[in-house]
Short mmCIF file of C-alpha atoms and ligand atoms in Angstrom, two decimals:
data_model
loop_
_atom_site.label_atom_id
_atom_site.label_comp_id
_atom_site.label_asym_id
_atom_site.label_seq_id
_atom_site.Cartn_x
_atom_site.Cartn_y
_atom_site.Cartn_z
CA UNK A 1 0.00 0.00 0.00
CA UNK A 2 1.46 3.44 -0.90
CA UNK A 3 2.58 5.50 2.08
CA UNK A 4 0.04 8.32 1.57
CA UNK A 5 -2.96 6.06 2.27
CA UNK A 6 -4.57 6.88 5.62
CA UNK A 7 -7.21 4.69 7.22
CA UNK A 8 -9.63 6.81 9.22
CA UNK A 9 -10.97 5.51 12.52
CA UNK A 10 -14.77 5.17 12.19
CA UNK A 11 -15.49 7.47 15.11
CA UNK A 12 -13.40 10.48 14.07
CA UNK A 13 -12.94 12.92 11.23
CA UNK A 14 -9.48 13.93 10.20
CA UNK A 15 -8.48 17.47 9.28
CA UNK A 16 -5.81 17.65 6.53
CA UNK A 17 -3.60 19.53 8.99
CA UNK A 18 -3.55 16.35 11.04
CA UNK A 19 -5.85 17.55 13.83
CA UNK A 20 -8.51 15.04 14.84
CA UNK A 21 -11.91 16.17 16.03
CA UNK A 22 -13.59 13.53 18.18
CA UNK A 23 -17.30 12.98 18.68
CA UNK A 24 -18.58 15.37 21.34
CA UNK A 25 -19.27 13.65 24.63
CA UNK A 26 -22.49 14.38 26.50
CA UNK A 27 -22.31 17.68 28.35
CA UNK A 28 -19.26 19.07 26.50
CA UNK A 29 -19.15 21.74 23.80
CA UNK A 30 -16.79 21.51 20.84
CA UNK A 31 -15.96 24.37 18.52
CA UNK A 32 -15.22 23.17 15.01
CA UNK A 33 -13.55 25.03 12.18
CA UNK A 34 -13.73 24.07 8.53
CA UNK A 35 -10.70 21.93 7.62
CA UNK A 36 -7.64 23.86 6.44
CA UNK A 37 -7.77 24.68 2.72
CA UNK A 38 -11.55 24.35 2.44
CA UNK A 39 -14.16 27.09 2.09
CA UNK A 40 -17.58 27.85 3.51
CA UNK A 41 -20.09 29.35 1.09
CA UNK A 42 -22.45 31.79 2.83
CA UNK A 43 -25.00 33.29 0.39
CA UNK A 44 -22.85 36.16 -0.95
CA UNK A 45 -19.87 33.84 -1.57
CA UNK A 46 -22.15 31.20 -3.05
CA UNK A 47 -23.53 33.89 -5.39
CA UNK A 48 -20.00 34.44 -6.75
CA UNK A 49 -19.61 30.71 -7.37
CA UNK A 50 -22.99 30.54 -9.16
CA UNK A 51 -22.05 33.62 -11.23
CA UNK A 52 -18.83 31.92 -12.36
CA UNK A 53 -20.55 28.59 -13.00
CA UNK A 54 -23.25 30.29 -15.06
CA UNK A 55 -20.62 31.82 -17.36
CA UNK A 56 -18.84 28.45 -17.63
CA UNK A 57 -22.04 26.51 -18.38
CA UNK A 58 -23.28 29.09 -20.87
CA UNK A 59 -19.97 29.08 -22.81
CA UNK A 60 -19.93 25.26 -22.88
CA UNK A 61 -23.49 24.96 -24.13
CA UNK A 62 -23.06 27.72 -26.75
CA UNK A 63 -20.12 25.73 -28.16
CA UNK A 64 -22.13 22.49 -28.30
CA UNK A 65 -20.71 20.60 -25.30
CA UNK A 66 -22.80 18.17 -23.19
CA UNK A 67 -22.54 18.14 -19.39
CA UNK A 68 -21.27 15.04 -17.57
CA UNK A 69 -20.09 14.10 -14.09
CA UNK A 70 -18.56 11.09 -12.35
CA UNK A 71 -17.96 9.84 -8.82
CA UNK A 72 -16.31 12.04 -6.22
CA UNK A 73 -13.87 9.22 -5.40
CA UNK A 74 -12.19 6.66 -7.62
CA UNK A 75 -9.85 3.69 -7.26
CA UNK A 76 -6.46 5.03 -6.22
CA UNK A 77 -4.75 3.35 -9.19
CA UNK A 78 -6.64 5.56 -11.64
CA UNK A 79 -4.36 8.40 -10.55
CA UNK A 80 -1.12 6.55 -9.92
CA UNK A 81 -1.08 5.19 -13.51
CA UNK A 82 -0.54 8.42 -15.45
CA UNK A 83 -1.26 11.70 -13.65
CA UNK A 84 2.35 12.30 -12.59
CA UNK A 85 4.14 12.42 -9.24
CA UNK A 86 2.96 15.95 -8.41
CA UNK A 87 -0.68 15.04 -8.19
CA UNK A 88 -0.10 11.59 -6.68
CA UNK A 89 1.74 13.12 -3.72
CA UNK A 90 -1.29 15.36 -3.12
CA UNK A 91 -3.98 12.67 -2.98
CA UNK A 92 -6.50 12.35 -0.19
CA UNK A 93 -6.66 8.59 -0.17
CA UNK A 94 -8.45 6.18 2.13
CA UNK A 95 -9.89 2.74 2.73
CA UNK A 96 -13.38 1.87 3.85
CA UNK A 97 -13.28 0.80 7.48
CA UNK A 98 -12.48 -2.92 7.38
CA UNK A 99 -11.95 -2.86 3.60
CA UNK A 100 -8.80 -3.53 1.64
CA UNK A 101 -9.43 -1.43 -1.50
CA UNK A 102 -7.61 1.89 -1.83
CA UNK A 103 -9.63 4.88 -3.00
CA UNK A 104 -8.81 8.54 -3.55
CA UNK A 105 -10.95 11.68 -3.63
CA UNK A 106 -10.67 12.96 -7.18
CA UNK A 107 -7.78 15.45 -7.51
CA UNK A 108 -8.62 16.08 -11.18
CA UNK A 109 -11.33 15.04 -13.63
CA UNK A 110 -9.38 13.92 -16.72
CA UNK A 111 -8.74 10.32 -15.53
CA UNK A 112 -12.48 9.89 -14.78
CA UNK A 113 -13.34 11.26 -18.23
CA UNK A 114 -10.81 8.96 -19.92
CA UNK A 115 -12.16 5.99 -17.92
CA UNK A 116 -15.73 6.85 -19.01
CA UNK A 117 -14.62 7.18 -22.64
CA UNK A 118 -12.66 3.90 -22.48
CA UNK A 119 -15.74 2.10 -21.08
CA UNK A 120 -17.75 3.22 -24.12
CA UNK A 121 -15.17 1.55 -26.36
CA UNK A 122 -16.03 1.65 -30.05
CA UNK A 123 -19.50 3.09 -29.31
CA UNK A 124 -17.95 6.44 -28.26
CA UNK A 125 -19.34 9.12 -30.61
CA UNK A 126 -16.69 10.88 -32.63
CA UNK A 127 -16.34 13.66 -31.79
CA UNK A 128 -17.41 13.56 -28.16
CA UNK A 129 -17.66 17.05 -26.64
CA UNK A 130 -18.07 16.94 -22.86
CA UNK A 131 -17.94 19.45 -20.05
CA UNK A 132 -18.07 18.99 -16.27
CA UNK A 133 -17.80 21.18 -13.15
CA UNK A 134 -16.55 18.82 -10.43
CA UNK A 135 -15.31 19.58 -6.93
CA UNK A 136 -11.69 18.41 -6.70
CA UNK A 137 -9.47 17.62 -3.73
CA UNK A 138 -5.72 18.09 -3.49
CA UNK A 139 -3.71 17.91 -0.27
CA UNK A 140 -1.62 20.94 -1.29
CA UNK A 141 -0.15 23.42 1.14
CA UNK A 142 -2.95 26.02 1.15
CA UNK A 143 -1.82 29.38 -0.22
CA UNK A 144 -3.22 32.28 -2.23
CA UNK A 145 -5.07 30.75 -5.17
CA UNK A 146 -4.43 27.15 -4.08
CA UNK A 147 -6.74 25.27 -1.73
CA UNK A 148 -7.40 21.68 -0.78
CA UNK A 149 -10.86 21.69 -2.37
CA UNK A 150 -11.76 23.65 -5.48
CA UNK A 151 -14.36 23.68 -8.22
CA UNK A 152 -12.93 23.09 -11.70
CA UNK A 153 -14.56 23.55 -15.09
CA UNK A 154 -13.44 20.85 -17.52
CA UNK A 155 -14.04 21.00 -21.28
CA UNK A 156 -12.75 18.19 -23.50
CA UNK A 157 -13.02 17.07 -27.12
CA UNK A 158 -12.42 13.38 -27.84
CA UNK A 159 -11.85 11.87 -31.27
CA UNK A 160 -10.36 14.86 -33.15
CA UNK A 161 -6.61 14.77 -33.81
CA UNK A 162 -6.42 18.11 -35.65
CA UNK A 163 -5.69 21.58 -34.21
CA UNK A 164 -9.33 22.64 -34.71
CA UNK A 165 -10.12 20.72 -31.48
CA UNK A 166 -7.33 22.48 -29.52
CA UNK A 167 -8.51 25.85 -30.86
CA UNK A 168 -12.13 24.98 -30.03
CA UNK A 169 -11.40 24.23 -26.36
CA UNK A 170 -9.29 27.40 -26.09
CA UNK A 171 -12.24 29.28 -27.63
CA UNK A 172 -14.60 27.89 -24.96
CA UNK A 173 -12.20 28.86 -22.16
CA UNK A 174 -11.86 32.40 -23.52
CA UNK A 175 -15.64 32.68 -24.04
CA UNK A 176 -16.20 31.65 -20.41
CA UNK A 177 -13.79 34.36 -19.23
CA UNK A 178 -15.21 36.98 -21.59
CA UNK A 179 -18.67 36.15 -20.21
CA UNK A 180 -17.34 37.31 -16.83
CA UNK A 181 -16.05 40.58 -18.29
CA UNK A 182 -12.38 39.68 -18.84
CA UNK A 183 -10.62 40.75 -22.05
CA UNK A 184 -7.16 40.37 -23.67
CA UNK A 185 -5.74 43.02 -21.31
CA UNK A 186 -6.79 40.91 -18.33
CA UNK A 187 -5.94 37.36 -19.37
CA UNK A 188 -3.35 35.67 -21.59
CA UNK A 189 -3.49 32.18 -23.08
CA UNK A 190 0.11 30.94 -22.99
CA UNK A 191 0.69 28.12 -25.47
CA UNK A 192 3.50 25.66 -26.08
CA UNK A 193 4.03 22.07 -27.18
CA UNK A 194 5.31 19.04 -25.25
CA UNK A 195 7.17 17.77 -28.34
CA UNK A 196 8.85 21.14 -28.80
CA UNK A 197 9.89 21.21 -25.14
CA UNK A 198 11.21 17.62 -25.25
CA UNK A 199 13.14 18.37 -28.48
CA UNK A 200 14.75 21.50 -27.03
CA UNK A 201 15.70 19.77 -23.78
CA UNK A 202 17.21 16.82 -25.64
CA UNK A 203 19.21 19.23 -27.82
CA UNK A 204 20.53 20.88 -24.64
CA UNK A 205 21.81 17.51 -23.43
CA UNK A 206 19.11 16.42 -20.97
CA UNK A 207 19.14 12.58 -21.00
CA UNK A 208 15.85 10.88 -22.02
CA UNK A 209 15.26 9.52 -18.49
CA UNK A 210 15.52 13.05 -16.99
CA UNK A 211 13.13 14.77 -19.45
CA UNK A 212 10.17 14.46 -17.03
CA UNK A 213 12.30 16.06 -14.26
CA UNK A 214 13.33 18.83 -16.67
CA UNK A 215 9.63 19.45 -17.51
CA UNK A 216 8.89 19.74 -13.79
CA UNK A 217 11.76 22.22 -13.38
CA UNK A 218 10.66 24.39 -16.34
CA UNK A 219 7.09 24.26 -14.93
CA UNK A 220 8.44 25.71 -11.64
CA UNK A 221 10.55 28.45 -13.34
CA UNK A 222 8.24 31.32 -12.33
CA UNK A 223 7.80 30.02 -8.80
CA UNK A 224 11.47 29.71 -7.78
CA UNK A 225 14.40 32.21 -7.70
CA UNK A 226 16.74 32.26 -10.72
CA UNK A 227 19.70 30.85 -8.74
CA UNK A 228 17.64 27.90 -7.43
CA UNK A 229 16.55 27.26 -11.03
CA UNK A 230 20.20 27.29 -12.17
CA UNK A 231 21.28 24.89 -9.41
CA UNK A 232 18.49 22.43 -10.17
CA UNK A 233 19.18 22.69 -13.91
CA UNK A 234 22.84 21.82 -13.38
CA UNK A 235 21.70 18.79 -11.35
CA UNK A 236 20.08 17.56 -14.59
CA UNK A 237 23.60 17.28 -16.01
CA UNK A 238 23.59 20.63 -17.90
CA UNK A 239 26.74 22.75 -18.15
CA UNK A 240 26.64 26.50 -17.43
CA UNK A 241 25.95 27.46 -21.08
CA UNK A 242 23.11 24.92 -21.33
CA UNK A 243 21.63 26.19 -18.05
CA UNK A 244 21.55 29.73 -19.52
CA UNK A 245 19.93 28.39 -22.72
CA UNK A 246 17.33 26.52 -20.63
CA UNK A 247 16.53 29.72 -18.78
CA UNK A 248 16.15 31.55 -22.13
CA UNK A 249 13.74 28.88 -23.32
CA UNK A 250 11.76 28.81 -20.06
CA UNK A 251 11.26 32.59 -20.24
CA UNK A 252 10.67 32.91 -24.01
CA UNK A 253 7.28 34.50 -24.73
CA UNK A 254 6.02 36.07 -27.99
CA UNK A 255 2.59 37.27 -29.18
CA UNK A 256 0.78 34.45 -31.02
CA UNK A 257 0.73 36.68 -34.13
CA UNK A 258 4.47 35.82 -34.44
CA UNK A 259 4.86 32.87 -36.85
CA UNK A 260 5.99 29.77 -34.91
CA UNK A 261 8.74 29.37 -37.54
CA UNK A 262 10.44 32.46 -36.00
CA UNK A 263 10.57 30.67 -32.65
CA UNK A 264 11.85 27.55 -34.38
CA UNK A 265 14.83 29.46 -35.74
CA UNK A 266 15.58 31.02 -32.36
CA UNK A 267 15.26 27.87 -30.28
CA UNK A 268 15.77 24.88 -32.56
CA UNK A 269 12.22 23.50 -32.27
CA UNK A 270 11.53 20.08 -33.83
CA UNK A 271 9.72 20.48 -37.23
CA UNK A 272 6.67 18.34 -36.18
CA UNK A 273 5.82 20.60 -33.28
CA UNK A 274 6.39 23.75 -35.38
CA UNK A 275 3.91 22.35 -37.93
CA UNK A 276 1.37 21.67 -35.12
CA UNK A 277 1.76 25.21 -33.71
CA UNK A 278 1.50 26.77 -37.18
CA UNK A 279 -1.74 24.87 -37.87
CA UNK A 280 -3.04 25.86 -34.43
CA UNK A 281 -2.23 29.49 -35.16
CA UNK A 282 -4.46 29.36 -38.28
CA UNK A 283 -7.32 27.85 -36.26
CA UNK A 284 -6.93 30.44 -33.48
CA UNK A 285 -6.96 33.21 -36.09
CA UNK A 286 -10.19 31.86 -37.66
CA UNK A 287 -11.83 32.19 -34.24
CA UNK A 288 -10.47 35.70 -33.58
CA UNK A 289 -8.40 34.38 -30.66
CA UNK A 290 -4.86 35.52 -31.59
CA UNK A 291 -5.16 38.78 -29.57
CA UNK A 292 -5.66 36.66 -26.41
CA UNK A 293 -2.75 34.29 -27.05
CA UNK A 294 1.06 34.14 -26.69
CA UNK A 295 3.59 31.46 -27.54
CA UNK A 296 5.35 30.64 -24.28
CA UNK A 297 8.03 27.97 -24.31
CA UNK A 298 8.05 27.95 -20.50
CA UNK A 299 4.66 26.20 -20.46
CA UNK A 300 5.13 22.44 -20.15
CA UNK A 301 2.35 21.49 -17.65
CA UNK A 302 2.87 19.39 -14.56
CA UNK A 303 0.69 16.42 -15.54
CA UNK A 304 2.35 13.42 -17.18
CA UNK A 305 -0.28 12.48 -19.76
CA UNK A 306 0.03 15.44 -22.18
CA UNK A 307 1.37 14.54 -25.61
CA UNK A 308 1.18 17.66 -27.82
CA UNK A 309 -0.05 21.23 -27.53
CA UNK A 310 -0.10 22.45 -23.91
CA UNK A 311 -1.38 25.78 -22.64
CA UNK A 312 -2.30 27.75 -19.56
CA UNK A 313 -4.30 30.89 -18.95
CA UNK A 314 -2.77 33.45 -16.59
CA UNK A 315 -3.80 36.93 -15.52
CA UNK A 316 -2.02 39.39 -17.84
CA UNK A 317 0.09 40.88 -15.04
CA UNK A 318 1.23 37.44 -13.91
CA UNK A 319 0.19 38.20 -10.30
CA UNK A 320 -1.57 34.92 -9.64
CA UNK A 321 -1.00 31.26 -10.36
CA UNK A 322 -2.64 29.77 -13.46
CA UNK A 323 -6.38 30.28 -13.94
CA UNK A 324 -6.61 27.31 -16.33
CA UNK A 325 -4.45 24.65 -17.86
CA UNK A 326 -4.90 22.08 -20.56
CA UNK A 327 -3.57 20.41 -23.63
CA UNK A 328 -3.60 17.33 -25.82
CA UNK A 329 -3.51 13.83 -24.29
CA UNK A 330 -3.81 11.38 -27.20
CA UNK A 331 -2.90 8.20 -25.28
CA UNK A 332 -4.88 8.34 -22.05
CA UNK A 333 -8.12 6.64 -23.21
CA UNK A 334 -6.09 3.77 -24.70
CA UNK A 335 -4.08 3.50 -21.49
CA UNK A 336 -7.36 2.92 -19.63
CA UNK A 337 -8.26 0.01 -21.93
CA UNK A 338 -10.22 1.94 -24.57
CA UNK A 339 -9.64 2.44 -28.28
CA UNK A 340 -7.03 4.90 -29.56
CA UNK A 341 -8.82 8.24 -29.17
CA UNK A 342 -7.05 11.57 -29.65
CA UNK A 343 -8.20 14.03 -27.01
CA UNK A 344 -7.64 17.53 -25.70
CA UNK A 345 -9.19 19.80 -23.12
CA UNK A 346 -8.60 22.00 -20.10
CA UNK A 347 -9.47 22.58 -16.46
CA UNK A 348 -10.21 26.04 -15.03
CA UNK A 349 -10.42 26.55 -11.28
CA UNK A 350 -12.74 28.95 -9.46
CA UNK A 351 -10.21 30.09 -6.83
CA UNK A 352 -7.75 32.22 -8.83
CA UNK A 353 -10.56 33.30 -11.13
CA UNK A 354 -12.58 34.76 -8.22
CA UNK A 355 -9.44 36.60 -7.01
CA UNK A 356 -8.91 38.11 -10.47
CA UNK A 357 -12.58 39.10 -10.87
CA UNK A 358 -12.47 40.84 -7.50
CA UNK A 359 -9.20 42.61 -8.42
CA UNK A 360 -10.75 43.82 -11.67
CA UNK A 361 -13.96 44.96 -9.83
CA UNK A 362 -16.03 42.56 -11.92
CA UNK A 363 -18.16 41.23 -9.06
CA UNK A 364 -20.45 44.26 -8.67
CA UNK A 365 -20.25 46.82 -5.84
CA UNK A 366 -20.68 44.08 -3.31
CA UNK A 367 -20.77 40.36 -3.95
CA UNK A 368 -24.33 40.46 -2.49
CA UNK A 369 -25.35 42.23 -5.71
CA UNK A 370 -24.89 38.86 -7.44
CA UNK A 371 -27.64 37.27 -5.32
CA UNK A 372 -30.88 36.63 -7.24
CA UNK A 373 -33.19 39.68 -6.96
CA UNK A 374 -36.67 39.00 -5.59
CA UNK A 375 -39.41 39.92 -8.09
CA UNK A 376 -41.84 40.82 -5.32
CA UNK A 377 -41.69 41.71 -1.65
CA UNK A 378 -45.11 41.49 0.00
CA UNK A 379 -45.84 44.16 2.60
CA UNK A 380 -48.72 43.79 5.03
CA UNK A 381 -50.38 46.61 6.99
CA UNK A 382 -51.16 44.10 9.75
CA UNK A 383 -54.95 44.44 9.28
CA UNK A 384 -56.91 41.22 9.50
CA UNK A 385 -57.63 41.10 5.72
CA UNK A 386 -54.01 41.74 4.83
CA UNK A 387 -52.72 39.09 7.23
CA UNK A 388 -55.22 36.54 5.88
CA UNK A 389 -54.08 37.25 2.32
CA UNK A 390 -50.29 37.37 2.87
CA UNK A 391 -49.33 33.69 2.74
CA UNK A 392 -51.92 32.59 0.12
CA UNK A 393 -50.78 35.49 -2.13
CA UNK A 394 -47.11 34.54 -1.68
CA UNK A 395 -48.02 30.95 -2.58
CA UNK A 396 -49.90 31.99 -5.77
CA UNK A 397 -47.12 34.35 -6.89
CA UNK A 398 -44.51 31.63 -6.31
CA UNK A 399 -46.72 29.21 -8.31
CA UNK A 400 -46.61 31.78 -11.13
CA UNK A 401 -42.81 31.48 -11.03
CA UNK A 402 -42.12 34.78 -9.27
CA UNK A 403 -39.36 35.04 -6.65
CA UNK A 404 -41.47 36.24 -3.74
CA UNK A 405 -40.48 37.22 -0.23
CA UNK A 406 -42.09 38.88 2.80
CA UNK A 407 -40.85 39.83 6.24
CA UNK A 408 -40.44 37.19 8.92
CA UNK A 409 -40.19 39.87 11.57
CA UNK A 410 -43.05 40.85 13.90
CA UNK A 411 -43.17 44.43 12.59
CA UNK A 412 -46.07 45.54 10.41
CA UNK A 413 -44.69 49.06 9.99
CA UNK A 414 -44.95 49.63 6.22
CA UNK A 415 -41.86 51.85 6.07
CA UNK A 416 -39.73 49.24 7.83
CA UNK A 417 -41.00 46.49 5.53
CA UNK A 418 -40.22 48.65 2.47
CA UNK A 419 -36.70 49.14 3.85
CA UNK A 420 -36.34 45.38 4.17
CA UNK A 421 -37.62 45.00 0.59
CA UNK A 422 -34.95 47.45 -0.60
CA UNK A 423 -32.25 45.68 1.43
CA UNK A 424 -33.29 42.46 -0.32
CA UNK A 425 -32.97 44.34 -3.65
CA UNK A 426 -36.59 43.41 -4.52
CA UNK A 427 -37.83 44.75 -7.84
CA UNK A 428 -41.37 45.51 -6.63
CA UNK A 429 -43.30 45.73 -3.38
CA UNK A 430 -46.93 44.65 -3.30
CA UNK A 431 -48.55 46.50 -0.41
CA UNK A 432 -51.58 44.92 1.23
CA UNK A 433 -53.01 48.07 2.85
CA UNK A 434 -56.20 50.13 3.03
CA UNK A 435 -56.79 49.65 -0.72
CA UNK A 436 -57.75 46.02 0.04
CA UNK A 437 -61.15 47.35 1.23
CA UNK A 438 -61.76 48.35 -2.41
CA UNK A 439 -60.38 45.01 -3.69
CA UNK A 440 -56.98 46.41 -4.78
CA UNK A 441 -53.30 46.39 -3.78
CA UNK A 442 -50.58 48.99 -4.34
CA UNK A 443 -47.68 47.83 -6.49
CA UNK A 444 -44.53 49.93 -6.01
CA UNK A 445 -41.67 49.68 -8.50
CA UNK A 446 -38.67 49.82 -6.17
CA UNK A 447 -36.27 50.91 -8.93
CA UNK A 448 -38.32 53.85 -10.30
CA UNK A 449 -40.50 54.58 -7.29
CA UNK A 450 -43.64 54.46 -9.50
CA UNK A 451 -46.84 53.23 -7.80
CA UNK A 452 -50.00 51.65 -9.25
CA UNK A 453 -53.29 50.56 -7.69
CA UNK A 454 -53.98 47.12 -9.16
CA UNK A 455 -57.27 45.20 -8.66
CA UNK A 456 -56.59 41.92 -6.86
CA UNK A 457 -58.19 39.90 -9.66
CA UNK A 458 -55.84 41.49 -12.24
CA UNK A 459 -52.62 41.04 -10.24
CA UNK A 460 -51.68 37.50 -11.48
CA UNK A 461 -51.70 38.71 -15.10
CA UNK A 462 -50.56 42.33 -14.49
CA UNK A 463 -47.52 41.70 -12.30
CA UNK A 464 -45.63 39.20 -14.53
CA UNK A 465 -46.27 41.51 -17.54
CA UNK A 466 -44.96 44.51 -15.61
CA UNK A 467 -41.88 42.60 -14.45
CA UNK A 468 -41.22 41.51 -18.03
CA UNK A 469 -41.22 45.18 -18.97
CA UNK A 470 -44.34 44.91 -21.15
CA UNK A 471 -46.30 47.52 -19.18
CA UNK A 472 -43.70 50.28 -19.06
P1 LIG B 1 -4.37 21.49 -13.53
O1 LIG B 1 -3.41 22.42 -14.16
O2 LIG B 1 -3.87 20.59 -12.47
O3 LIG B 1 -5.00 20.65 -14.74
O4 LIG B 1 -5.58 22.32 -12.96
C1 LIG B 1 -6.30 23.22 -13.79
C2 LIG B 1 -6.63 24.49 -13.02
O5 LIG B 1 -7.34 24.15 -11.82
C3 LIG B 1 -5.44 25.27 -12.51
O6 LIG B 1 -4.95 26.13 -13.51
C4 LIG B 1 -6.02 26.03 -11.34
O7 LIG B 1 -6.76 27.18 -11.74
C5 LIG B 1 -7.03 25.04 -10.78
N1 LIG B 1 -6.44 24.34 -9.63
C6 LIG B 1 -5.67 23.24 -9.64
N2 LIG B 1 -5.32 22.90 -8.40
C7 LIG B 1 -5.88 23.80 -7.57
C8 LIG B 1 -5.92 23.99 -6.15
N3 LIG B 1 -5.29 23.18 -5.32
N4 LIG B 1 -6.61 25.04 -5.67
C9 LIG B 1 -7.27 25.88 -6.49
N5 LIG B 1 -7.30 25.74 -7.82
C10 LIG B 1 -6.61 24.72 -8.36
C11 LIG B 1 -5.84 19.62 -14.56
O8 LIG B 1 -6.42 19.36 -13.53
C12 LIG B 1 -6.13 18.87 -15.85
N6 LIG B 1 -6.83 17.63 -15.51
C13 LIG B 1 -6.94 19.76 -16.79
C14 LIG B 1 -7.32 19.12 -18.08
C15 LIG B 1 -8.58 18.80 -18.48
N7 LIG B 1 -6.49 18.77 -19.03
C16 LIG B 1 -7.17 18.24 -20.04
N8 LIG B 1 -8.46 18.23 -19.70
#
């Protein structure tokens, strides 16, 4: 059994920090905190997550992708086979009490997707265009932009070997970010190629068995000081000149409007990968994506299964860690016992994205402004007739599909209830007051301040029309 597998005692829950919270004993009080690296989602924070998910789902559906999901935990082996050491060392893994099978909470979605595709075998539609928005779990050291649980949007195309599939998934990622208000001055898609990186490293003298280590080092280039990079590069067997060349490669970035052949001349890229990048450039151009993209030879990606184009999306200033990462993985479905199926896709996390949206003031004045606005706030004068009508009217309006609220406080002061309606950002208030004696209610538009007396019998037809803007 691998060393990172922990068996949890049945009567306790384990915090990733190692603290164990026991069952409270009768008569004692225990104060619990959420485990390190996890988040609580009170309504205003949840509204941000929904806002992000809406943009993700809308972009996926507009590009013709179907939503899928899988189990939250999988057999441990699914990840040890091909995800790479980085992710394997971050697994939350466990056994059922008394069981002998090792499981892991999913740290990423791609192995689940490849397993699902492999299980379909020859019946897998070509192309298959899937998206998912799973919660993922990684036992990372929590830090800005990196947590132990995050939500990740995954978009993948299976069955298309050509660059149109790579460009299509990049287009979906960019559309999702544009839907949230981000443009080419805010985000950059940084693109490279695993074959190009392997070719350059081999030419520098990195032995074949150290290429994966060299990828990991290049992947860390922006996260470690230049001297630490140089030391670790020399440990790969590179002389001082080769270390300098490696640093040049790892920091080489050009606008994607630059022909990849220019980069090839500068850095000795293998012809196959230059051809792939040139074809990708045409496909990006056809989709109007070149202004968002850069060639960046420092992008290699930490996961082991990528085989071709690789890319990440970063904030333009490079303040945060990656917002998204993806690439081509043409062998993974086959590795899981399926047919040979070329594939590419990406994952985009909600953590860095929310930080960037907040930094760019793209979450409204307050995050509460992202909460769904009530259509109606019912206000009662407290008279017998009004009180009798309040709950049945709320029920009928809700049956009509309107988001309806009323106070749960004891007060029947109309001014205070209108204040509560405004605090809830309700669009209208329906006031059950003296007008009820004449069979009418007052409808107040809380945005414009306009008021109308509306006969009770007309309200079910009048109010939805008014809210739809038809009566203005
Ligand atoms: P990844 O680069 O490991 O790729 O993750 C993708 C994105 O998820 C990252 O760029 C980051 O925004 C977010 N993310 C990852 N780990 C964390 C964390 N601990 N806390 C917060 N956010 C995080 C993959 O997972 C690939 N399976 C993506 C993929 C799909 N490739 C092809 N298809």
